[in-house]
């Protein structure tokens, strides 16, 4: 039997019994979904000074490909 094939006597049911996560601007998953529904922006952009103070190297902060969020 190839992957994805299924016979009638097979049970491939999956149940999600819990979910957790850490999201900016939300203390739990319900708050995260509420933010999404309301179009609330949760991403924060950091200043160069904040990044340097947190230990991000100067060459990284000044790299044009580095996202300061």
PDB file of C-alpha atoms in Angstrom:
ATOM      1  CA  UNK A   1       0.000   0.000   0.000  1.00  0.00           C
ATOM      2  CA  UNK A   2       1.420   3.420  -0.941  1.00  0.00           C
ATOM      3  CA  UNK A   3       1.669   6.298   1.495  1.00  0.00           C
ATOM      4  CA  UNK A   4      -1.654   8.120   1.605  1.00  0.00           C
ATOM      5  CA  UNK A   5      -3.662   5.045   0.546  1.00  0.00           C
ATOM      6  CA  UNK A   6      -6.441   4.125   2.922  1.00  0.00           C
ATOM      7  CA  UNK A   7      -8.819   1.249   3.265  1.00  0.00           C
ATOM      8  CA  UNK A   8     -12.276   1.498   4.816  1.00  0.00           C
ATOM      9  CA  UNK A   9     -11.308  -0.570   7.849  1.00  0.00           C
ATOM     10  CA  UNK A  10      -8.456   1.718   8.916  1.00  0.00           C
ATOM     11  CA  UNK A  11      -8.955   4.439  11.492  1.00  0.00           C
ATOM     12  CA  UNK A  12      -6.553   7.369  11.146  1.00  0.00           C
ATOM     13  CA  UNK A  13      -8.413   9.785  13.398  1.00  0.00           C
ATOM     14  CA  UNK A  14      -6.322  12.422  15.134  1.00  0.00           C
ATOM     15  CA  UNK A  15      -7.429  14.460  18.124  1.00  0.00           C
ATOM     16  CA  UNK A  16      -5.765  17.633  19.352  1.00  0.00           C
ATOM     17  CA  UNK A  17      -6.182  17.588  23.107  1.00  0.00           C
ATOM     18  CA  UNK A  18      -4.173  20.649  24.024  1.00  0.00           C
ATOM     19  CA  UNK A  19      -2.249  23.570  22.631  1.00  0.00           C
ATOM     20  CA  UNK A  20       0.131  26.068  24.117  1.00  0.00           C
ATOM     21  CA  UNK A  21       2.445  28.739  22.870  1.00  0.00           C
ATOM     22  CA  UNK A  22       4.251  31.951  23.618  1.00  0.00           C
ATOM     23  CA  UNK A  23       3.273  34.920  21.515  1.00  0.00           C
ATOM     24  CA  UNK A  24       4.172  38.599  21.764  1.00  0.00           C
ATOM     25  CA  UNK A  25       1.279  40.639  23.085  1.00  0.00           C
ATOM     26  CA  UNK A  26      -0.717  37.602  24.217  1.00  0.00           C
ATOM     27  CA  UNK A  27      -0.568  35.801  27.546  1.00  0.00           C
ATOM     28  CA  UNK A  28      -2.166  32.631  26.164  1.00  0.00           C
ATOM     29  CA  UNK A  29      -3.466  30.998  22.978  1.00  0.00           C
ATOM     30  CA  UNK A  30      -6.956  32.506  23.337  1.00  0.00           C
ATOM     31  CA  UNK A  31      -5.480  36.003  23.557  1.00  0.00           C
ATOM     32  CA  UNK A  32      -3.304  35.288  20.516  1.00  0.00           C
ATOM     33  CA  UNK A  33      -6.337  34.251  18.426  1.00  0.00           C
ATOM     34  CA  UNK A  34      -8.238  37.326  19.636  1.00  0.00           C
ATOM     35  CA  UNK A  35      -5.349  39.527  18.481  1.00  0.00           C
ATOM     36  CA  UNK A  36      -5.407  37.835  15.066  1.00  0.00           C
ATOM     37  CA  UNK A  37      -9.183  38.269  14.712  1.00  0.00           C
ATOM     38  CA  UNK A  38      -8.931  41.950  15.641  1.00  0.00           C
ATOM     39  CA  UNK A  39      -5.975  42.600  13.328  1.00  0.00           C
ATOM     40  CA  UNK A  40      -3.774  43.631  16.242  1.00  0.00           C
ATOM     41  CA  UNK A  41      -0.059  43.878  15.420  1.00  0.00           C
ATOM     42  CA  UNK A  42       2.066  41.793  17.788  1.00  0.00           C
ATOM     43  CA  UNK A  43       5.486  42.223  16.226  1.00  0.00           C
ATOM     44  CA  UNK A  44       7.747  44.806  17.808  1.00  0.00           C
ATOM     45  CA  UNK A  45      10.648  46.449  16.015  1.00  0.00           C
ATOM     46  CA  UNK A  46      13.650  47.107  18.261  1.00  0.00           C
ATOM     47  CA  UNK A  47      15.935  50.121  18.051  1.00  0.00           C
ATOM     48  CA  UNK A  48      19.625  49.705  17.326  1.00  0.00           C
ATOM     49  CA  UNK A  49      20.363  50.763  20.909  1.00  0.00           C
ATOM     50  CA  UNK A  50      18.021  48.100  22.366  1.00  0.00           C
ATOM     51  CA  UNK A  51      19.578  45.370  20.238  1.00  0.00           C
ATOM     52  CA  UNK A  52      23.114  46.372  21.167  1.00  0.00           C
ATOM     53  CA  UNK A  53      22.170  46.549  24.864  1.00  0.00           C
ATOM     54  CA  UNK A  54      20.718  43.033  24.669  1.00  0.00           C
ATOM     55  CA  UNK A  55      23.975  41.665  23.273  1.00  0.00           C
ATOM     56  CA  UNK A  56      23.348  41.549  19.521  1.00  0.00           C
ATOM     57  CA  UNK A  57      26.702  42.269  17.836  1.00  0.00           C
ATOM     58  CA  UNK A  58      27.039  45.592  15.982  1.00  0.00           C
ATOM     59  CA  UNK A  59      27.876  43.845  12.697  1.00  0.00           C
ATOM     60  CA  UNK A  60      24.630  41.883  12.970  1.00  0.00           C
ATOM     61  CA  UNK A  61      22.553  44.961  13.815  1.00  0.00           C
ATOM     62  CA  UNK A  62      23.966  46.809  10.799  1.00  0.00           C
ATOM     63  CA  UNK A  63      23.522  43.853   8.419  1.00  0.00           C
ATOM     64  CA  UNK A  64      20.846  44.885   5.862  1.00  0.00           C
ATOM     65  CA  UNK A  65      19.453  41.342   5.918  1.00  0.00           C
ATOM     66  CA  UNK A  66      18.945  41.393   9.721  1.00  0.00           C
ATOM     67  CA  UNK A  67      15.344  41.944  10.774  1.00  0.00           C
ATOM     68  CA  UNK A  68      15.163  44.054  13.927  1.00  0.00           C
ATOM     69  CA  UNK A  69      11.902  42.527  15.114  1.00  0.00           C
TER      70      UNK A  69
END
